[in-house]
Tab-separated table of C-alpha atoms in Angstrom:
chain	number	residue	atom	x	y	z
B	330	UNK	CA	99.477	135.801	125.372
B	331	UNK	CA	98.885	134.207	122.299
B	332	UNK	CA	94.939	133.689	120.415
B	333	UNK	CA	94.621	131.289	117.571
B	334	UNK	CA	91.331	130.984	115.694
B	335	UNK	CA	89.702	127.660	113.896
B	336	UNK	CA	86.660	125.877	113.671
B	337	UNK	CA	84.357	125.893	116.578
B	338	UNK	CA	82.790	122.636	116.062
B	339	UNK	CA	81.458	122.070	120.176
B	340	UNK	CA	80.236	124.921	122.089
B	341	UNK	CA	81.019	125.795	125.669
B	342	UNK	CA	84.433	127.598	127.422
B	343	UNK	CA	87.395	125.402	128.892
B	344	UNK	CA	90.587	126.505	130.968
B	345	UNK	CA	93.203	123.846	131.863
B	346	UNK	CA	96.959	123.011	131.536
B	347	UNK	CA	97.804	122.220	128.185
B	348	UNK	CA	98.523	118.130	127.091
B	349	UNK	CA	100.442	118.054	123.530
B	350	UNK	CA	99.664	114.936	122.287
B	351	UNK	CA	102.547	113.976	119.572
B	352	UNK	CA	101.948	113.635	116.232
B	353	UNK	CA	102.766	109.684	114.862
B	354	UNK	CA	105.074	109.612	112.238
B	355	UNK	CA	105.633	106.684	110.689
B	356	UNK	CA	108.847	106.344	108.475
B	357	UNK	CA	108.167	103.749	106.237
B	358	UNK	CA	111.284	102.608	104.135
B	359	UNK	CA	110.529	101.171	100.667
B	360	UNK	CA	111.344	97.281	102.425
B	361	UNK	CA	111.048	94.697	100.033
B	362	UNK	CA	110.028	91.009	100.667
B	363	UNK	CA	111.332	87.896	99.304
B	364	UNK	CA	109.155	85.664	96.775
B	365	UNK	CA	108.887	82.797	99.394
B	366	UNK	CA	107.598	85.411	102.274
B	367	UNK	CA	104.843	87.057	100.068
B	368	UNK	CA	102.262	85.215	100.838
B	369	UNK	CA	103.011	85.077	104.938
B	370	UNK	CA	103.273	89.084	104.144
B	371	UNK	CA	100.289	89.174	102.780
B	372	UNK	CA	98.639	86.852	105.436
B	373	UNK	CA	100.160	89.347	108.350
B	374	UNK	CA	98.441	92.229	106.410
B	375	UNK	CA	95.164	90.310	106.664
B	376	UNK	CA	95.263	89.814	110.057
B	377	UNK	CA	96.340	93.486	110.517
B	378	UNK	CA	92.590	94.201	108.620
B	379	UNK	CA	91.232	92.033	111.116
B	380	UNK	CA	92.736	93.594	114.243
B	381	UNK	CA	91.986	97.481	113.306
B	382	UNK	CA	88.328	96.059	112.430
B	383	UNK	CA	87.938	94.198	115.873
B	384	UNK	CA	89.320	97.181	117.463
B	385	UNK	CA	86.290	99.817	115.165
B	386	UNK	CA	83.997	97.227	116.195
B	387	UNK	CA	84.457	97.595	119.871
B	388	UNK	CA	84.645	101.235	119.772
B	389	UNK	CA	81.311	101.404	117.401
B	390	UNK	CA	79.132	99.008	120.207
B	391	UNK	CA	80.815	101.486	123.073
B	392	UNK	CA	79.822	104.497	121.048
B	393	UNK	CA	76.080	103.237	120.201
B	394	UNK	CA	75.848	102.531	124.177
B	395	UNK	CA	76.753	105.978	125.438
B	396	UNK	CA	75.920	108.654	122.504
B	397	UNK	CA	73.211	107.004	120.933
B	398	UNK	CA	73.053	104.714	117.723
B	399	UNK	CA	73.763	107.408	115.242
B	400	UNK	CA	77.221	107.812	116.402
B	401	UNK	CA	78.029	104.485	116.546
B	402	UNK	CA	77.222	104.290	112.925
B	403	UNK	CA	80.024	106.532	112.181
B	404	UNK	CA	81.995	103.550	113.079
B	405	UNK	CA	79.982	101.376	111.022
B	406	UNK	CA	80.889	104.094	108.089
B	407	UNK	CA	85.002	103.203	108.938
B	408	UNK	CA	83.977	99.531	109.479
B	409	UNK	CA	82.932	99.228	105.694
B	410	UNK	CA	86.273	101.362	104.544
B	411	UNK	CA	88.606	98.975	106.558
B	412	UNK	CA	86.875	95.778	105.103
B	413	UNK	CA	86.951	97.682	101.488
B	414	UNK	CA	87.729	94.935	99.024
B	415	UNK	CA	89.024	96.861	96.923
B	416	UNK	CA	91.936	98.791	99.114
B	417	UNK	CA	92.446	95.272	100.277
B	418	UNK	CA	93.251	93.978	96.664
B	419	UNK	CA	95.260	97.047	95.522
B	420	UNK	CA	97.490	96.550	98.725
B	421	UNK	CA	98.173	92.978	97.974
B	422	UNK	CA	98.613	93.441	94.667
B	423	UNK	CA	101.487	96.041	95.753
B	424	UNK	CA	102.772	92.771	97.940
B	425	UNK	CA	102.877	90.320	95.447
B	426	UNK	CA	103.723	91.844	92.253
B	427	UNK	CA	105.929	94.332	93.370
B	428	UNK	CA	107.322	92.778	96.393
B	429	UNK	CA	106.832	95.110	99.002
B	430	UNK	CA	106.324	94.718	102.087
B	431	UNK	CA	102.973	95.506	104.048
B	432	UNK	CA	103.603	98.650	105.878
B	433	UNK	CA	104.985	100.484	102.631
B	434	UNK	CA	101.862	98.721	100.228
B	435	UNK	CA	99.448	100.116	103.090
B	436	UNK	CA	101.074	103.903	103.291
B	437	UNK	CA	100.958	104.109	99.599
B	438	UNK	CA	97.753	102.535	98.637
B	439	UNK	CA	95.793	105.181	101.209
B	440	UNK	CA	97.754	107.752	100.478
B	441	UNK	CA	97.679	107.803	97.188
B	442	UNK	CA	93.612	107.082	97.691
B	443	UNK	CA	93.740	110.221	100.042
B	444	UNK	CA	95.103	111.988	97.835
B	445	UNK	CA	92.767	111.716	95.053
B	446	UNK	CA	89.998	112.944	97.321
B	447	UNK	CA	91.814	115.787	98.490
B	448	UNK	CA	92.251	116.595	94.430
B	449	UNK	CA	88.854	116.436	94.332
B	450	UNK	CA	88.463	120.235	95.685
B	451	UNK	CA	85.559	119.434	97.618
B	452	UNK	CA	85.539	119.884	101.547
B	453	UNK	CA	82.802	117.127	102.352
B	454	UNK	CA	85.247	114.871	100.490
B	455	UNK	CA	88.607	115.990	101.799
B	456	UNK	CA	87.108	115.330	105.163
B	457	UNK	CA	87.173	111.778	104.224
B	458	UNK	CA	90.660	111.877	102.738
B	459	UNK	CA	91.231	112.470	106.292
B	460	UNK	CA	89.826	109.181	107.240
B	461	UNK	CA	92.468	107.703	104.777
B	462	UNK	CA	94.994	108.779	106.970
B	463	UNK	CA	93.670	107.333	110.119
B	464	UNK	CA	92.915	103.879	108.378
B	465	UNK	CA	97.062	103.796	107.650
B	466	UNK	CA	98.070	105.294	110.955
B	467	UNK	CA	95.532	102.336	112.799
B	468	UNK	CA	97.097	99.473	110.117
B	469	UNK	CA	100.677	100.949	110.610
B	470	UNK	CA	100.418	100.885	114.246
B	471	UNK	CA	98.963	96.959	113.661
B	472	UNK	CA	101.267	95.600	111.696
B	473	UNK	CA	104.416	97.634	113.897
B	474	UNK	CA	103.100	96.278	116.805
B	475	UNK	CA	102.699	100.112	118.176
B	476	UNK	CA	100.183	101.861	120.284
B	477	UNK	CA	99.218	105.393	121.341
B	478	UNK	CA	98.446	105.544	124.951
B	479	UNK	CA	99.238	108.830	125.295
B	480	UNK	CA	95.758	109.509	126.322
B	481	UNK	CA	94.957	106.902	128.602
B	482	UNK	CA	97.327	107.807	131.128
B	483	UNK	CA	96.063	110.921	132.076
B	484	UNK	CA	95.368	111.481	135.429
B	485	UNK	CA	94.526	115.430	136.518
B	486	UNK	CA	92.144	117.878	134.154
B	487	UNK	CA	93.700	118.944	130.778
B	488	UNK	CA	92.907	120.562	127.262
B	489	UNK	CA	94.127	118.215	125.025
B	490	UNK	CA	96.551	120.133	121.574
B	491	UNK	CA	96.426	117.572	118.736
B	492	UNK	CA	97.755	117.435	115.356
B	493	UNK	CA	94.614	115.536	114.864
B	494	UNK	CA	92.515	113.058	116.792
B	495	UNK	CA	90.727	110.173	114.775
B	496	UNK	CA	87.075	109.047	116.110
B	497	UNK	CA	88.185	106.491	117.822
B	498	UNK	CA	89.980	108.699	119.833
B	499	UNK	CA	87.862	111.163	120.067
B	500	UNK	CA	84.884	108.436	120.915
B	501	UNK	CA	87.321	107.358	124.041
B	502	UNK	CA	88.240	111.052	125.853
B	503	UNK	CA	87.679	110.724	129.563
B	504	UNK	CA	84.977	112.935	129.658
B	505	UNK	CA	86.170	113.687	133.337
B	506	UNK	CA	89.672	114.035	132.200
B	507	UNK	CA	89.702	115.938	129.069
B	508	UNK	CA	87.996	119.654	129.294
B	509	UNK	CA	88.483	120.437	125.593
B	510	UNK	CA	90.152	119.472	122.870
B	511	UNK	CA	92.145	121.427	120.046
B	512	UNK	CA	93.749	120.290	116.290
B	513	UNK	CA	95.610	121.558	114.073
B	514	UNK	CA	93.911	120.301	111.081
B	515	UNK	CA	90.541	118.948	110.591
B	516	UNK	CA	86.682	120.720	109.514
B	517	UNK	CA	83.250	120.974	110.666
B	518	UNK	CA	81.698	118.068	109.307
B	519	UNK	CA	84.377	115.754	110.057
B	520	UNK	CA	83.521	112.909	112.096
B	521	UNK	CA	85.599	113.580	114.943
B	522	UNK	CA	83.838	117.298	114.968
B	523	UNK	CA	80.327	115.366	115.523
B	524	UNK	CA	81.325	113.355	117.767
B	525	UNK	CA	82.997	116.460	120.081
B	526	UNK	CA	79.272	117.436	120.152
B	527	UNK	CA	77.689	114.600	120.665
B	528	UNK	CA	80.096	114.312	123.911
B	529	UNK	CA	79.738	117.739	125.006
B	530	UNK	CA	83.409	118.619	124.774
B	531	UNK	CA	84.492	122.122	123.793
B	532	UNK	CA	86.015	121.465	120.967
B	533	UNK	CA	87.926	123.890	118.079
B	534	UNK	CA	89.605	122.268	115.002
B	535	UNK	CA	91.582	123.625	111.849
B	536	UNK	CA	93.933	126.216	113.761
B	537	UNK	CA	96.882	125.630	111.569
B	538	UNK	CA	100.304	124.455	112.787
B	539	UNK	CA	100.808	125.911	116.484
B	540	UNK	CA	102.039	123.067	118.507
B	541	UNK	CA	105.757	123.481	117.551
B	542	UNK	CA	105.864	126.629	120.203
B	543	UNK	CA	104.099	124.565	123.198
B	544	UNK	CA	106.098	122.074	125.600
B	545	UNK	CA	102.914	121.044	127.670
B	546	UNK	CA	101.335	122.658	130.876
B	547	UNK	CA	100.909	125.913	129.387
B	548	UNK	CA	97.597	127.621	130.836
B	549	UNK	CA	95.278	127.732	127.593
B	550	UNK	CA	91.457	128.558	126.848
B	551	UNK	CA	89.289	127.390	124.521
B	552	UNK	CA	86.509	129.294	123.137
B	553	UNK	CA	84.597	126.588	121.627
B	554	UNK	CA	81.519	129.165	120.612
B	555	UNK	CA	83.424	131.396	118.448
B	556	UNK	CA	86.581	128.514	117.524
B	557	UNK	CA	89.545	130.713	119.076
B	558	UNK	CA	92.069	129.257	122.331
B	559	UNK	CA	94.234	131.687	124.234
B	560	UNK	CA	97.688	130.509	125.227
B	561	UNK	CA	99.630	131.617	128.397
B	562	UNK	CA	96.243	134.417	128.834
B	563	UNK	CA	96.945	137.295	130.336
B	564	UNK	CA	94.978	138.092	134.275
B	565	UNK	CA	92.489	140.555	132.728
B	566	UNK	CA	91.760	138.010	130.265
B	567	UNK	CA	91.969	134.869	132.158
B	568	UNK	CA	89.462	136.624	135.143
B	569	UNK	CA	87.214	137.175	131.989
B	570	UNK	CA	86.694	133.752	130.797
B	571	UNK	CA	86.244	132.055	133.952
B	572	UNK	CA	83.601	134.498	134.505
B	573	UNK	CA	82.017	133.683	130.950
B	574	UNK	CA	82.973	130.037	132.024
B	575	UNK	CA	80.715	130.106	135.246
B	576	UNK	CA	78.263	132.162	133.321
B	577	UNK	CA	77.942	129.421	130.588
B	578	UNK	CA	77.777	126.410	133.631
B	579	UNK	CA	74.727	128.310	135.324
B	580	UNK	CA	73.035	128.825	132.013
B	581	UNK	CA	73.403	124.825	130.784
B	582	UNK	CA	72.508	124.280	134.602
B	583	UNK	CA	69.226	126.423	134.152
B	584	UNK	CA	68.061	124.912	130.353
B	585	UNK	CA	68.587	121.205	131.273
B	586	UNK	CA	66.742	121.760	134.289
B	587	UNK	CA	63.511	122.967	132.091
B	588	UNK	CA	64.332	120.806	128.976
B	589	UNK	CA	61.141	119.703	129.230
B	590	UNK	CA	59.047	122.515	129.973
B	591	UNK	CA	56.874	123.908	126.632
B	592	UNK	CA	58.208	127.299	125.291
B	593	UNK	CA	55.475	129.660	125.852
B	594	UNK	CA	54.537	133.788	125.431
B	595	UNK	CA	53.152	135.086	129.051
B	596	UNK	CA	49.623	134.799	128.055
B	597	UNK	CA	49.327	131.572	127.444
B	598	UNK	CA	50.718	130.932	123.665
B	599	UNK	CA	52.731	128.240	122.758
B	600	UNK	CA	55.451	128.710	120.553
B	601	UNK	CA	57.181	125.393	118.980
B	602	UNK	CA	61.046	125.459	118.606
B	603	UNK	CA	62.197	123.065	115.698
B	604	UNK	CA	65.883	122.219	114.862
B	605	UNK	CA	67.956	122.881	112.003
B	606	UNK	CA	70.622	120.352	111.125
B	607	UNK	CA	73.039	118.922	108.147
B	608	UNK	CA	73.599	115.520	109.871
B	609	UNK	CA	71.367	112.850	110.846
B	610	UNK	CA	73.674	112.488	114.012
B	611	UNK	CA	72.818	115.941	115.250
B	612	UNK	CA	69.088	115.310	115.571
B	613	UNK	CA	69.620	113.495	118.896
B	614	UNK	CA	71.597	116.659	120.475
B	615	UNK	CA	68.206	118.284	119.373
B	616	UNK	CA	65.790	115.920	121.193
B	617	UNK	CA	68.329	115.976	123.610
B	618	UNK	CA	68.168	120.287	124.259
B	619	UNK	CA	63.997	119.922	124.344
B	620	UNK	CA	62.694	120.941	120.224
B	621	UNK	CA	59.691	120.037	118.781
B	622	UNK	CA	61.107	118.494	116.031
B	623	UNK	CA	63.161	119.256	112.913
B	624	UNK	CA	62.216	122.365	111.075
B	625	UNK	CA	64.845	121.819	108.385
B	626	UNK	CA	67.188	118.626	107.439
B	627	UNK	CA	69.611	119.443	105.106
B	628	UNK	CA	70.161	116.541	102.526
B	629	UNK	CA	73.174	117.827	100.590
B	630	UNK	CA	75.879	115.909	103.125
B	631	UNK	CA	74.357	112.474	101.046
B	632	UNK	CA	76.183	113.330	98.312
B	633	UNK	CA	78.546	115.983	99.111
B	634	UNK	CA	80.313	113.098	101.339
B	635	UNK	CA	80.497	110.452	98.795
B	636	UNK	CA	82.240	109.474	95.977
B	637	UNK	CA	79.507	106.420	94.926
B	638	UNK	CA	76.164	107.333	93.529
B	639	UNK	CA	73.409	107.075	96.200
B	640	UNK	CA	70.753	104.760	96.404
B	641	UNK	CA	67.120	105.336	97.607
B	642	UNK	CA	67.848	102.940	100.235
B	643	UNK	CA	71.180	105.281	101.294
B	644	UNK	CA	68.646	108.315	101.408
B	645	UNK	CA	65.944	106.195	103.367
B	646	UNK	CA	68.730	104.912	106.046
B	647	UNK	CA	69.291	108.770	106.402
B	648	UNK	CA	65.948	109.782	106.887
B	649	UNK	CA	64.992	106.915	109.205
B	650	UNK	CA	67.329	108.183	112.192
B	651	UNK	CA	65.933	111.538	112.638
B	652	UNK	CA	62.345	110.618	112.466
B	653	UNK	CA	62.658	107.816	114.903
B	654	UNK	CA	64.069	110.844	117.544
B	655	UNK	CA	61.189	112.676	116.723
B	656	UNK	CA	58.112	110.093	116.789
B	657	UNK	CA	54.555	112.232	116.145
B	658	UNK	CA	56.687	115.561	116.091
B	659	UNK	CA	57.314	117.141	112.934
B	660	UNK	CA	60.164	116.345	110.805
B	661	UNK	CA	60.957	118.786	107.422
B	662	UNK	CA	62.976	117.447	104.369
B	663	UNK	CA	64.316	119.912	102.328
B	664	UNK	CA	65.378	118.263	98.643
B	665	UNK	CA	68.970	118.808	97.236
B	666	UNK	CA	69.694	122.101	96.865
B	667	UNK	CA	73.150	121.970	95.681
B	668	UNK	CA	74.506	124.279	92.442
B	669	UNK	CA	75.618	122.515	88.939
B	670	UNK	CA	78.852	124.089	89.989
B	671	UNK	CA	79.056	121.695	93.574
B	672	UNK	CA	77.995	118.589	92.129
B	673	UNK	CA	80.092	116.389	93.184
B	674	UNK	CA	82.135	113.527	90.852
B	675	UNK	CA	79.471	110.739	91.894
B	676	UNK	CA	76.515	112.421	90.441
B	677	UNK	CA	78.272	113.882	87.210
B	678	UNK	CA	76.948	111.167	84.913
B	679	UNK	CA	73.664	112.722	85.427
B	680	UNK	CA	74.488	116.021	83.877
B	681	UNK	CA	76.341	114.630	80.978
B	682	UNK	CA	78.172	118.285	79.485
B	683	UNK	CA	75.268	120.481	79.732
B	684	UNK	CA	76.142	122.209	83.673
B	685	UNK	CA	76.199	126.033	83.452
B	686	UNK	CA	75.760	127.572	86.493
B	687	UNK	CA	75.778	131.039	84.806
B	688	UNK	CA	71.999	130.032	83.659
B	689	UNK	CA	70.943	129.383	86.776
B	690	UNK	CA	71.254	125.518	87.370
B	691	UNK	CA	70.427	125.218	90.745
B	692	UNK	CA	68.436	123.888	93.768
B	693	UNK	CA	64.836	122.321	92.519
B	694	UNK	CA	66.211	123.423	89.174
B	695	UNK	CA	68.602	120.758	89.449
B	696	UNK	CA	65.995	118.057	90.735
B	697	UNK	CA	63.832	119.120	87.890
B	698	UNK	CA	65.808	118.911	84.997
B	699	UNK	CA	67.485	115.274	86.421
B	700	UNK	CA	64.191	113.995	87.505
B	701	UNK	CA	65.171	110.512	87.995
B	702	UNK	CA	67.588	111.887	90.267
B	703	UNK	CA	64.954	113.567	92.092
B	704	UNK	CA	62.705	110.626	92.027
B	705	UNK	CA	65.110	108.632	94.642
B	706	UNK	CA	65.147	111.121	97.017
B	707	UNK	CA	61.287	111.472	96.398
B	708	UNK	CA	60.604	107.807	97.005
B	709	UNK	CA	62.954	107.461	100.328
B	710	UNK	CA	61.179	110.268	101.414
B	711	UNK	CA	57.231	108.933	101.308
B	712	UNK	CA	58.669	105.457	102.411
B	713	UNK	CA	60.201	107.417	105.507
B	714	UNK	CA	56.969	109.226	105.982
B	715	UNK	CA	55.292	105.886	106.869
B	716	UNK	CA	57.280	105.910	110.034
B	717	UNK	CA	56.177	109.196	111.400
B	718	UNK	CA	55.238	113.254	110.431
B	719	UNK	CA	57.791	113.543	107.499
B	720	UNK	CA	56.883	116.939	105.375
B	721	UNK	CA	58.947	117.974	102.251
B	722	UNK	CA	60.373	121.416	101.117
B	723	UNK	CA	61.424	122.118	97.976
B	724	UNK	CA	64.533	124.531	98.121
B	725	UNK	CA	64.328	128.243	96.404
B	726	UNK	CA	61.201	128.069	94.152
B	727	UNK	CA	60.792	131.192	92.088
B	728	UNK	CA	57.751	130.789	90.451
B	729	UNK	CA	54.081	128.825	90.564
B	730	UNK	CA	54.779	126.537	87.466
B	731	UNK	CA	58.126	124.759	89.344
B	732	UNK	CA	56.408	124.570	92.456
B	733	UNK	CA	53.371	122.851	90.185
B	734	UNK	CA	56.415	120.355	88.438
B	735	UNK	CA	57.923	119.659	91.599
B	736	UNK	CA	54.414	118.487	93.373
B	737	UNK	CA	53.434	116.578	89.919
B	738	UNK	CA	56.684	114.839	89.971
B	739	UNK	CA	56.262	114.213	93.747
B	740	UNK	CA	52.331	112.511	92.857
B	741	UNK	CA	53.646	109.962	90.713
């Protein structure tokens, strides 16, 4: 028996035959193209951008209809990176001043892009390096005239052993099919993680590189509420976890069944239950499981995920999701409460060279001494509040006079 351990990013316990998936590799040679192709070249590469976003499209209207509009607006996110102007121009740049040929501009253009992120030491970032990579595996596969169908031919019950899955593969698992899913590499707030929850998958990512010692149909469980599998298990242990298994199917059996029902003390009191989440997506698994609303919203992913300065309309967008799954119930905003340490390369024009974390930069200290940075988060939030109970809390106040600054700031 063998037990890896990674990132349990979808609850619940799955035992199945093991499906490898293959990794794609895609061994590009530095081709070059003659001056009186370039332009078809760069034509074909075009229509490749059009294909892959066809192909988003159609997996963003699928995802809206089944999990709910917030996950089909992480394909909306990958919609706006395909049609990027800007990648678009650096790749055919690559094709007409240096002559080379689609595939090779594309794998070195998001690479190198990828890269940069990944440089960037920040994991909300990295996590979208990773996108990178599945924008030039979907354009390589385009423009190579190559698909992975791995995955749609299954027909019996398996736990599916990835490298890595993108969302659009993720968004597509035969729910009926695929019991759980495992990768190699990949983190919590990627956006193949949320959507493993959002489609009630036990899911565990980040394990490291394992799949070299599996050949397929090797008996494997996945924990997916404390992110560890079990390859080839044992009898003791395998009896065990189909007994936590059952235990687990009763239990989800038992709570959907009084989803509805008010949380109450036996005389009478009623006690309100209020989610906690980092991602606008997750408030609908909330509503979903029963709470009374959203007790705290975490706003740091805004700009923890991005390398472009946010806008108050970004913030407002944000907002807008969760308190339309929560109409009359509470909703709680809590500001940015990030370090001057964490702030991330989009905001850094706001602290100019004055961040010293040893003195205690942080949380509403930040928001206070970058007010106008404040201010558009301040402003989404009491449009927002027009659209249902939005309250606001201000993250690790230490004394009456910057609760007093936060409120005045807040007034005007």
């Amino acid at each position: 028996m063998k037990i890896r351990r990674g990132i349990a990013v979808s609850p619940g316990i799955a035992i199945g035959p093991a499906f490898v998936l293959g990794a794609e590799e895609f061994r590009i040679p530095h081709r070059f193209v003659d001056v009186d192709a370039v332009e078809t070249e760069v034509e074909r590469f075009r229509n490749a951008i059009q294909a892959v976003a066809d192909e988003v499209g159609a997996n963003q209207a699928l995802a809206a209809e089944h999990l709910g509009k917030q996950y089909g607006a992480i394909f909306g996110a990958h919609l706006q990176l395909i049609q990027d102007p800007k990648l678009a121009k650096k790749v055919e740049k690559r094709i007409r001043e240096r002559h080379q040929s689609p595939e090779y501009a594309v794998s070195q253009v998001l690479r190198d892009t990828a890269k940069e992120l990944q440089n960037l030491g920040n994991p909300y970032l990295a996590e979208r390096a990773a996108d990178m990579f599945d924008l030039e595996r979907s354009l390589l596969r385009s423009l190579l005239g190559q698909q992975r169908g791995e995955l749609s031919h299954l027909t019996v019950p398996v736990v599916v052993l990835a490298h890595n899955l993108t969302p659009s593969e993720t968004a597509s698992l035969n729910r009926d099919l695929v019991q759980a899913f495992v990768t190699e590499v990949g983190g919590s707030t990627s956006h193949t993680a949320i959507l493993a929850g959002a489609l009630e998958i036990p899911a565990v990512v980040g394990v490291g590189d394992f799949l070299t010692d599996l050949s397929g149909g090797e008996t494997v469980i996945v924990d997916g509420d404390e992110g560890r599998i079990f390859i080839d298990p044992d009898a003791e242990t395998l009896k065990e976890f189909q007994r936590l298994q059952q235990e687990h199917r009763q239990t989800e059996a038992h709570v959907r069944a009084r989803v509805e029902e008010h949380a109450e003390t036996k005389d009478g009191q009623r006690i309100l239950v209020f989610g906690n989440i980092e991602f606008p997506e997750e408030s609908q698994q909330c509503q979903k499981r029963g709470a009374d609303g959203i007790g705290l919203y975490r706003t740091e992913f805004l700009y923890l995920g991005s390398t472009k300065e946010r806008t108050e309309e970004d913030h407002y967008q944000a907002y807008l999701q969760v308190v339309r799954n929560f109409p009359g119930q509470p909703v709680t905003i809590r500001t940015l409460d990030l370090g001057a340490d964490k702030i991330p390369g989009a905001m850094r024009h706001f602290f100019r060279e004055n961040i010293n974390p040893e003195l205690g930069l942080r949380s509403i200290r930040v928001s206070l001494e970058f007010v106008e940075l404040f201010k558009i988060q301040l402003r989404a939030i009491l449009r927002v509040a027009t659209e249902g109970d939005v309250r606001v809390m201000f993250p690790l106040i230490s004394s009456l006079a910057e609760f007093r600054q936060a409120k005045m700031i807040f007034r005007h």
